[in-house]
């Protein structure tokens, strides 16, 4: 257990529905990342927060995706009007915020299946 | 953007042998690299990291080697055990604190 938690662990939804995932980082970490991972591939960067500020967003993050970190602690990732292509593992990771070479620690992920 | 690739998608080794997993990266400005182990259905687990000002770093049964000249990274696992069976990823920290991952190498340890 890295100290990064994600909820839910599994989500099955029908196409067109909205889903929201939550990530709780390690408490003293002020950097938080979201990744998407499909079968047989490495994690793909989606977005990155430093405290409550969203500093980077991937082109993978379409208009249907939105992420927030309102108080600089937990974060949510929402997918609107889900599509079958959204089926993947969604991973959250956190890092301390002070050094360029701080390690990144992952949570267990949320497995999304869109029917 | 940056790309990180792995030379071998699958590696099979005998229990007790040493394993070497390789990784190539493309951004010569990357200053930090991490190796992760991922078991089925779980998130990536940190194994070892290395800064770009180092050539080698050792942990418990694992060693990471960095060759900046050819932009190559390797993970060596000594005395491989069945519990080491997993997919291994290298990750490169690129611009703006973004990490880039390769597609992974699956390590199979035969008893």
PDB file of N, CA, C and O in Angstrom, chain B residues 30-84:
ATOM      1  N   UNK B  30      15.852  14.689 -20.236  1.00  0.00           N
ATOM      2  CA  UNK B  30      15.184  14.077 -19.075  1.00  0.00           C
ATOM      3  C   UNK B  30      16.174  13.920 -17.927  1.00  0.00           C
ATOM      4  O   UNK B  30      17.306  13.483 -18.132  1.00  0.00           O
ATOM      5  N   UNK B  31      15.754  14.292 -16.740  1.00  0.00           N
ATOM      6  CA  UNK B  31      16.677  14.307 -15.606  1.00  0.00           C
ATOM      7  C   UNK B  31      16.370  13.251 -14.550  1.00  0.00           C
ATOM      8  O   UNK B  31      17.059  13.169 -13.530  1.00  0.00           O
ATOM      9  N   UNK B  32      15.342  12.450 -14.804  1.00  0.00           N
ATOM     10  CA  UNK B  32      14.937  11.526 -13.747  1.00  0.00           C
ATOM     11  C   UNK B  32      14.187  10.364 -14.370  1.00  0.00           C
ATOM     12  O   UNK B  32      13.339  10.559 -15.253  1.00  0.00           O
ATOM     13  N   UNK B  33      14.485   9.157 -13.875  1.00  0.00           N
ATOM     14  CA  UNK B  33      13.890   7.947 -14.420  1.00  0.00           C
ATOM     15  C   UNK B  33      13.473   7.029 -13.272  1.00  0.00           C
ATOM     16  O   UNK B  33      14.138   6.967 -12.238  1.00  0.00           O
ATOM     17  N   UNK B  34      12.364   6.322 -13.497  1.00  0.00           N
ATOM     18  CA  UNK B  34      11.848   5.413 -12.472  1.00  0.00           C
ATOM     19  C   UNK B  34      11.522   4.074 -13.121  1.00  0.00           C
ATOM     20  O   UNK B  34      10.987   4.030 -14.241  1.00  0.00           O
ATOM     21  N   UNK B  35      11.802   2.998 -12.413  1.00  0.00           N
ATOM     22  CA  UNK B  35      11.333   1.675 -12.806  1.00  0.00           C
ATOM     23  C   UNK B  35      10.171   1.292 -11.889  1.00  0.00           C
ATOM     24  O   UNK B  35      10.237   1.444 -10.665  1.00  0.00           O
ATOM     25  N   UNK B  36       9.113   0.773 -12.531  1.00  0.00           N
ATOM     26  CA  UNK B  36       7.941   0.303 -11.805  1.00  0.00           C
ATOM     27  C   UNK B  36       7.685  -1.168 -12.127  1.00  0.00           C
ATOM     28  O   UNK B  36       7.959  -1.640 -13.226  1.00  0.00           O
ATOM     29  N   UNK B  37       7.087  -1.842 -11.156  1.00  0.00           N
ATOM     30  CA  UNK B  37       6.611  -3.218 -11.319  1.00  0.00           C
ATOM     31  C   UNK B  37       5.096  -3.179 -11.207  1.00  0.00           C
ATOM     32  O   UNK B  37       4.552  -2.539 -10.290  1.00  0.00           O
ATOM     33  N   UNK B  38       4.423  -3.844 -12.121  1.00  0.00           N
ATOM     34  CA  UNK B  38       2.965  -3.866 -12.050  1.00  0.00           C
ATOM     35  C   UNK B  38       2.455  -5.291 -12.145  1.00  0.00           C
ATOM     36  O   UNK B  38       2.681  -5.979 -13.141  1.00  0.00           O
ATOM     37  N   UNK B  39       1.763  -5.700 -11.118  1.00  0.00           N
ATOM     38  CA  UNK B  39       1.111  -7.008 -11.111  1.00  0.00           C
ATOM     39  C   UNK B  39      -0.310  -6.839 -11.628  1.00  0.00           C
ATOM     40  O   UNK B  39      -0.885  -5.747 -11.579  1.00  0.00           O
ATOM     41  N   UNK B  40      -0.867  -7.924 -12.092  1.00  0.00           N
ATOM     42  CA  UNK B  40      -2.172  -7.886 -12.727  1.00  0.00           C
ATOM     43  C   UNK B  40      -3.225  -7.274 -11.807  1.00  0.00           C
ATOM     44  O   UNK B  40      -3.366  -7.678 -10.648  1.00  0.00           O
ATOM     45  N   UNK B  41      -3.941  -6.290 -12.318  1.00  0.00           N
ATOM     46  CA  UNK B  41      -5.026  -5.676 -11.569  1.00  0.00           C
ATOM     47  C   UNK B  41      -4.604  -4.672 -10.516  1.00  0.00           C
ATOM     48  O   UNK B  41      -5.444  -4.158  -9.776  1.00  0.00           O
ATOM     49  N   UNK B  42      -3.317  -4.365 -10.471  1.00  0.00           N
ATOM     50  CA  UNK B  42      -2.817  -3.441  -9.445  1.00  0.00           C
ATOM     51  C   UNK B  42      -2.164  -2.235 -10.095  1.00  0.00           C
ATOM     52  O   UNK B  42      -1.834  -2.247 -11.278  1.00  0.00           O
ATOM     53  N   UNK B  43      -1.973  -1.197  -9.297  1.00  0.00           N
ATOM     54  CA  UNK B  43      -1.258  -0.035  -9.789  1.00  0.00           C
ATOM     55  C   UNK B  43       0.238  -0.292  -9.837  1.00  0.00           C
ATOM     56  O   UNK B  43       0.747  -1.207  -9.183  1.00  0.00           O
ATOM     57  N   UNK B  44       0.974   0.498 -10.613  1.00  0.00           N
ATOM     58  CA  UNK B  44       2.431   0.344 -10.669  1.00  0.00           C
ATOM     59  C   UNK B  44       3.065   0.574  -9.304  1.00  0.00           C
ATOM     60  O   UNK B  44       2.683   1.489  -8.579  1.00  0.00           O
ATOM     61  N   UNK B  45       4.036  -0.257  -8.994  1.00  0.00           N
ATOM     62  CA  UNK B  45       4.733  -0.183  -7.713  1.00  0.00           C
ATOM     63  C   UNK B  45       6.159   0.287  -7.954  1.00  0.00           C
ATOM     64  O   UNK B  45       6.885  -0.296  -8.765  1.00  0.00           O
ATOM     65  N   UNK B  46       6.574   1.306  -7.251  1.00  0.00           N
ATOM     66  CA  UNK B  46       7.934   1.843  -7.378  1.00  0.00           C
ATOM     67  C   UNK B  46       8.966   0.779  -7.015  1.00  0.00           C
ATOM     68  O   UNK B  46       8.838   0.077  -6.007  1.00  0.00           O
ATOM     69  N   UNK B  47      10.002   0.658  -7.871  1.00  0.00           N
ATOM     70  CA  UNK B  47      11.093  -0.265  -7.574  1.00  0.00           C
ATOM     71  C   UNK B  47      12.355   0.509  -7.231  1.00  0.00           C
ATOM     72  O   UNK B  47      12.941   0.345  -6.170  1.00  0.00           O
ATOM     73  N   UNK B  48      12.787   1.340  -8.185  1.00  0.00           N
ATOM     74  CA  UNK B  48      14.031   2.060  -8.018  1.00  0.00           C
ATOM     75  C   UNK B  48      14.038   3.231  -8.977  1.00  0.00           C
ATOM     76  O   UNK B  48      13.353   3.206 -10.004  1.00  0.00           O
ATOM     77  N   UNK B  49      14.771   4.261  -8.628  1.00  0.00           N
ATOM     78  CA  UNK B  49      14.873   5.424  -9.500  1.00  0.00           C
ATOM     79  C   UNK B  49      16.327   5.829  -9.670  1.00  0.00           C
ATOM     80  O   UNK B  49      17.218   5.329  -8.966  1.00  0.00           O
ATOM     81  N   UNK B  50      16.547   6.716 -10.630  1.00  0.00           N
ATOM     82  CA  UNK B  50      17.907   7.193 -10.864  1.00  0.00           C
ATOM     83  C   UNK B  50      17.833   8.589 -11.453  1.00  0.00           C
ATOM     84  O   UNK B  50      16.972   8.882 -12.287  1.00  0.00           O
ATOM     85  N   UNK B  51      18.710   9.434 -11.010  1.00  0.00           N
ATOM     86  CA  UNK B  51      18.816  10.784 -11.562  1.00  0.00           C
ATOM     87  C   UNK B  51      19.802  10.783 -12.721  1.00  0.00           C
ATOM     88  O   UNK B  51      20.683   9.928 -12.792  1.00  0.00           O
ATOM     89  N   UNK B  52      19.668  11.763 -13.561  1.00  0.00           N
ATOM     90  CA  UNK B  52      20.500  11.783 -14.761  1.00  0.00           C
ATOM     91  C   UNK B  52      21.970  12.053 -14.474  1.00  0.00           C
ATOM     92  O   UNK B  52      22.817  11.845 -15.342  1.00  0.00           O
ATOM     93  N   UNK B  53      22.293  12.502 -13.269  1.00  0.00           N
ATOM     94  CA  UNK B  53      23.698  12.745 -12.932  1.00  0.00           C
ATOM     95  C   UNK B  53      24.379  11.487 -12.369  1.00  0.00           C
ATOM     96  O   UNK B  53      25.501  11.543 -11.878  1.00  0.00           O
ATOM     97  N   UNK B  54      23.674  10.357 -12.461  1.00  0.00           N
ATOM     98  CA  UNK B  54      24.210   9.088 -11.986  1.00  0.00           C
ATOM     99  C   UNK B  54      24.242   8.093 -13.148  1.00  0.00           C
ATOM    100  O   UNK B  54      23.461   8.200 -14.092  1.00  0.00           O
ATOM    101  N   UNK B  55      25.131   7.108 -13.047  1.00  0.00           N
ATOM    102  CA  UNK B  55      25.193   6.045 -14.044  1.00  0.00           C
ATOM    103  C   UNK B  55      24.610   4.737 -13.519  1.00  0.00           C
ATOM    104  O   UNK B  55      24.194   3.877 -14.292  1.00  0.00           O
ATOM    105  N   UNK B  56      24.621   4.608 -12.216  1.00  0.00           N
ATOM    106  CA  UNK B  56      24.226   3.338 -11.613  1.00  0.00           C
ATOM    107  C   UNK B  56      23.644   3.591 -10.236  1.00  0.00           C
ATOM    108  O   UNK B  56      24.116   4.470  -9.502  1.00  0.00           O
ATOM    109  N   UNK B  57      22.651   2.791  -9.905  1.00  0.00           N
ATOM    110  CA  UNK B  57      22.106   2.862  -8.551  1.00  0.00           C
ATOM    111  C   UNK B  57      21.651   1.471  -8.157  1.00  0.00           C
ATOM    112  O   UNK B  57      21.043   0.762  -8.955  1.00  0.00           O
ATOM    113  N   UNK B  58      21.952   1.109  -6.935  1.00  0.00           N
ATOM    114  CA  UNK B  58      21.612  -0.240  -6.480  1.00  0.00           C
ATOM    115  C   UNK B  58      20.611  -0.193  -5.355  1.00  0.00           C
ATOM    116  O   UNK B  58      20.656   0.668  -4.489  1.00  0.00           O
ATOM    117  N   UNK B  59      19.713  -1.168  -5.406  1.00  0.00           N
ATOM    118  CA  UNK B  59      18.772  -1.367  -4.317  1.00  0.00           C
ATOM    119  C   UNK B  59      18.901  -2.797  -3.831  1.00  0.00           C
ATOM    120  O   UNK B  59      19.916  -3.456  -4.060  1.00  0.00           O
ATOM    121  N   UNK B  60      17.861  -3.256  -3.217  1.00  0.00           N
ATOM    122  CA  UNK B  60      17.881  -4.637  -2.747  1.00  0.00           C
ATOM    123  C   UNK B  60      17.554  -5.562  -3.912  1.00  0.00           C
ATOM    124  O   UNK B  60      16.448  -5.568  -4.427  1.00  0.00           O
ATOM    125  N   UNK B  61      18.516  -6.310  -4.377  1.00  0.00           N
ATOM    126  CA  UNK B  61      18.421  -7.228  -5.512  1.00  0.00           C
ATOM    127  C   UNK B  61      18.205  -6.545  -6.855  1.00  0.00           C
ATOM    128  O   UNK B  61      18.091  -7.208  -7.883  1.00  0.00           O
ATOM    129  N   UNK B  62      18.085  -5.258  -6.881  1.00  0.00           N
ATOM    130  CA  UNK B  62      17.884  -4.556  -8.151  1.00  0.00           C
ATOM    131  C   UNK B  62      18.961  -3.498  -8.354  1.00  0.00           C
ATOM    132  O   UNK B  62      19.436  -2.892  -7.397  1.00  0.00           O
ATOM    133  N   UNK B  63      19.314  -3.329  -9.622  1.00  0.00           N
ATOM    134  CA  UNK B  63      20.281  -2.314 -10.020  1.00  0.00           C
ATOM    135  C   UNK B  63      19.754  -1.635 -11.272  1.00  0.00           C
ATOM    136  O   UNK B  63      19.265  -2.311 -12.180  1.00  0.00           O
ATOM    137  N   UNK B  64      19.835  -0.339 -11.303  1.00  0.00           N
ATOM    138  CA  UNK B  64      19.474   0.397 -12.511  1.00  0.00           C
ATOM    139  C   UNK B  64      20.736   1.030 -13.082  1.00  0.00           C
ATOM    140  O   UNK B  64      21.547   1.591 -12.353  1.00  0.00           O
ATOM    141  N   UNK B  65      20.887   0.873 -14.389  1.00  0.00           N
ATOM    142  CA  UNK B  65      22.017   1.458 -15.105  1.00  0.00           C
ATOM    143  C   UNK B  65      21.482   2.472 -16.103  1.00  0.00           C
ATOM    144  O   UNK B  65      20.482   2.211 -16.784  1.00  0.00           O
ATOM    145  N   UNK B  66      22.134   3.598 -16.172  1.00  0.00           N
ATOM    146  CA  UNK B  66      21.737   4.653 -17.096  1.00  0.00           C
ATOM    147  C   UNK B  66      22.898   4.987 -18.009  1.00  0.00           C
ATOM    148  O   UNK B  66      23.990   5.341 -17.541  1.00  0.00           O
ATOM    149  N   UNK B  67      22.653   4.893 -19.296  1.00  0.00           N
ATOM    150  CA  UNK B  67      23.656   5.262 -20.298  1.00  0.00           C
ATOM    151  C   UNK B  67      23.097   6.433 -21.089  1.00  0.00           C
ATOM    152  O   UNK B  67      22.283   6.262 -22.007  1.00  0.00           O
ATOM    153  N   UNK B  68      23.547   7.622 -20.728  1.00  0.00           N
ATOM    154  CA  UNK B  68      22.989   8.827 -21.361  1.00  0.00           C
ATOM    155  C   UNK B  68      23.490   9.003 -22.789  1.00  0.00           C
ATOM    156  O   UNK B  68      22.835   9.655 -23.594  1.00  0.00           O
ATOM    157  N   UNK B  69      24.620   8.416 -23.081  1.00  0.00           N
ATOM    158  CA  UNK B  69      25.180   8.552 -24.429  1.00  0.00           C
ATOM    159  C   UNK B  69      24.251   7.955 -25.469  1.00  0.00           C
ATOM    160  O   UNK B  69      24.035   8.528 -26.539  1.00  0.00           O
ATOM    161  N   UNK B  70      23.709   6.789 -25.146  1.00  0.00           N
ATOM    162  CA  UNK B  70      22.810   6.114 -26.088  1.00  0.00           C
ATOM    163  C   UNK B  70      21.359   6.163 -25.615  1.00  0.00           C
ATOM    164  O   UNK B  70      20.489   5.498 -26.190  1.00  0.00           O
ATOM    165  N   UNK B  71      21.101   6.919 -24.573  1.00  0.00           N
ATOM    166  CA  UNK B  71      19.748   7.079 -24.029  1.00  0.00           C
ATOM    167  C   UNK B  71      19.112   5.722 -23.736  1.00  0.00           C
ATOM    168  O   UNK B  71      18.048   5.375 -24.280  1.00  0.00           O
ATOM    169  N   UNK B  72      19.787   4.991 -22.882  1.00  0.00           N
ATOM    170  CA  UNK B  72      19.359   3.633 -22.567  1.00  0.00           C
ATOM    171  C   UNK B  72      19.362   3.432 -21.057  1.00  0.00           C
ATOM    172  O   UNK B  72      20.253   3.901 -20.346  1.00  0.00           O
ATOM    173  N   UNK B  73      18.374   2.709 -20.615  1.00  0.00           N
ATOM    174  CA  UNK B  73      18.169   2.428 -19.194  1.00  0.00           C
ATOM    175  C   UNK B  73      17.979   0.921 -19.055  1.00  0.00           C
ATOM    176  O   UNK B  73      17.310   0.305 -19.894  1.00  0.00           O
ATOM    177  N   UNK B  74      18.529   0.337 -18.012  1.00  0.00           N
ATOM    178  CA  UNK B  74      18.275  -1.080 -17.785  1.00  0.00           C
ATOM    179  C   UNK B  74      18.015  -1.346 -16.314  1.00  0.00           C
ATOM    180  O   UNK B  74      18.482  -0.620 -15.435  1.00  0.00           O
ATOM    181  N   UNK B  75      17.248  -2.379 -16.093  1.00  0.00           N
ATOM    182  CA  UNK B  75      16.942  -2.842 -14.735  1.00  0.00           C
ATOM    183  C   UNK B  75      17.472  -4.261 -14.612  1.00  0.00           C
ATOM    184  O   UNK B  75      17.105  -5.124 -15.412  1.00  0.00           O
ATOM    185  N   UNK B  76      18.316  -4.469 -13.645  1.00  0.00           N
ATOM    186  CA  UNK B  76      18.853  -5.799 -13.391  1.00  0.00           C
ATOM    187  C   UNK B  76      18.265  -6.313 -12.090  1.00  0.00           C
ATOM    188  O   UNK B  76      18.309  -5.621 -11.072  1.00  0.00           O
ATOM    189  N   UNK B  77      17.731  -7.515 -12.148  1.00  0.00           N
ATOM    190  CA  UNK B  77      17.187  -8.171 -10.959  1.00  0.00           C
ATOM    191  C   UNK B  77      18.042  -9.389 -10.681  1.00  0.00           C
ATOM    192  O   UNK B  77      18.169 -10.292 -11.524  1.00  0.00           O
ATOM    193  N   UNK B  78      18.636  -9.430  -9.515  1.00  0.00           N
ATOM    194  CA  UNK B  78      19.491 -10.545  -9.147  1.00  0.00           C
ATOM    195  C   UNK B  78      18.670 -11.667  -8.531  1.00  0.00           C
ATOM    196  O   UNK B  78      17.676 -11.420  -7.830  1.00  0.00           O
ATOM    197  N   UNK B  79      19.091 -12.910  -8.833  1.00  0.00           N
ATOM    198  CA  UNK B  79      18.448 -14.089  -8.231  1.00  0.00           C
ATOM    199  C   UNK B  79      16.931 -13.981  -8.338  1.00  0.00           C
ATOM    200  O   UNK B  79      16.213 -13.953  -7.327  1.00  0.00           O
ATOM    201  N   UNK B  80      16.451 -13.914  -9.556  1.00  0.00           N
ATOM    202  CA  UNK B  80      15.022 -13.694  -9.816  1.00  0.00           C
ATOM    203  C   UNK B  80      14.167 -14.759  -9.136  1.00  0.00           C
ATOM    204  O   UNK B  80      14.487 -15.953  -9.160  1.00  0.00           O
ATOM    205  N   UNK B  81      13.088 -14.298  -8.547  1.00  0.00           N
ATOM    206  CA  UNK B  81      12.179 -15.166  -7.809  1.00  0.00           C
ATOM    207  C   UNK B  81      10.810 -15.187  -8.480  1.00  0.00           C
ATOM    208  O   UNK B  81      10.466 -14.259  -9.213  1.00  0.00           O
ATOM    209  N   UNK B  82      10.009 -16.214  -8.210  1.00  0.00           N
ATOM    210  CA  UNK B  82       8.658 -16.254  -8.807  1.00  0.00           C
ATOM    211  C   UNK B  82       7.847 -14.994  -8.515  1.00  0.00           C
ATOM    212  O   UNK B  82       7.060 -14.555  -9.349  1.00  0.00           O
ATOM    213  N   UNK B  83       8.033 -14.419  -7.350  1.00  0.00           N
ATOM    214  CA  UNK B  83       7.323 -13.195  -6.991  1.00  0.00           C
ATOM    215  C   UNK B  83       7.722 -11.986  -7.819  1.00  0.00           C
ATOM    216  O   UNK B  83       7.062 -10.944  -7.757  1.00  0.00           O
ATOM    217  N   UNK B  84       8.780 -12.115  -8.590  1.00  0.00           N
ATOM    218  CA  UNK B  84       9.198 -11.026  -9.475  1.00  0.00           C
ATOM    219  C   UNK B  84       8.415 -11.030 -10.779  1.00  0.00           C
ATOM    220  O   UNK B  84       8.521 -10.078 -11.564  1.00  0.00           O
TER     221      UNK B  84
END
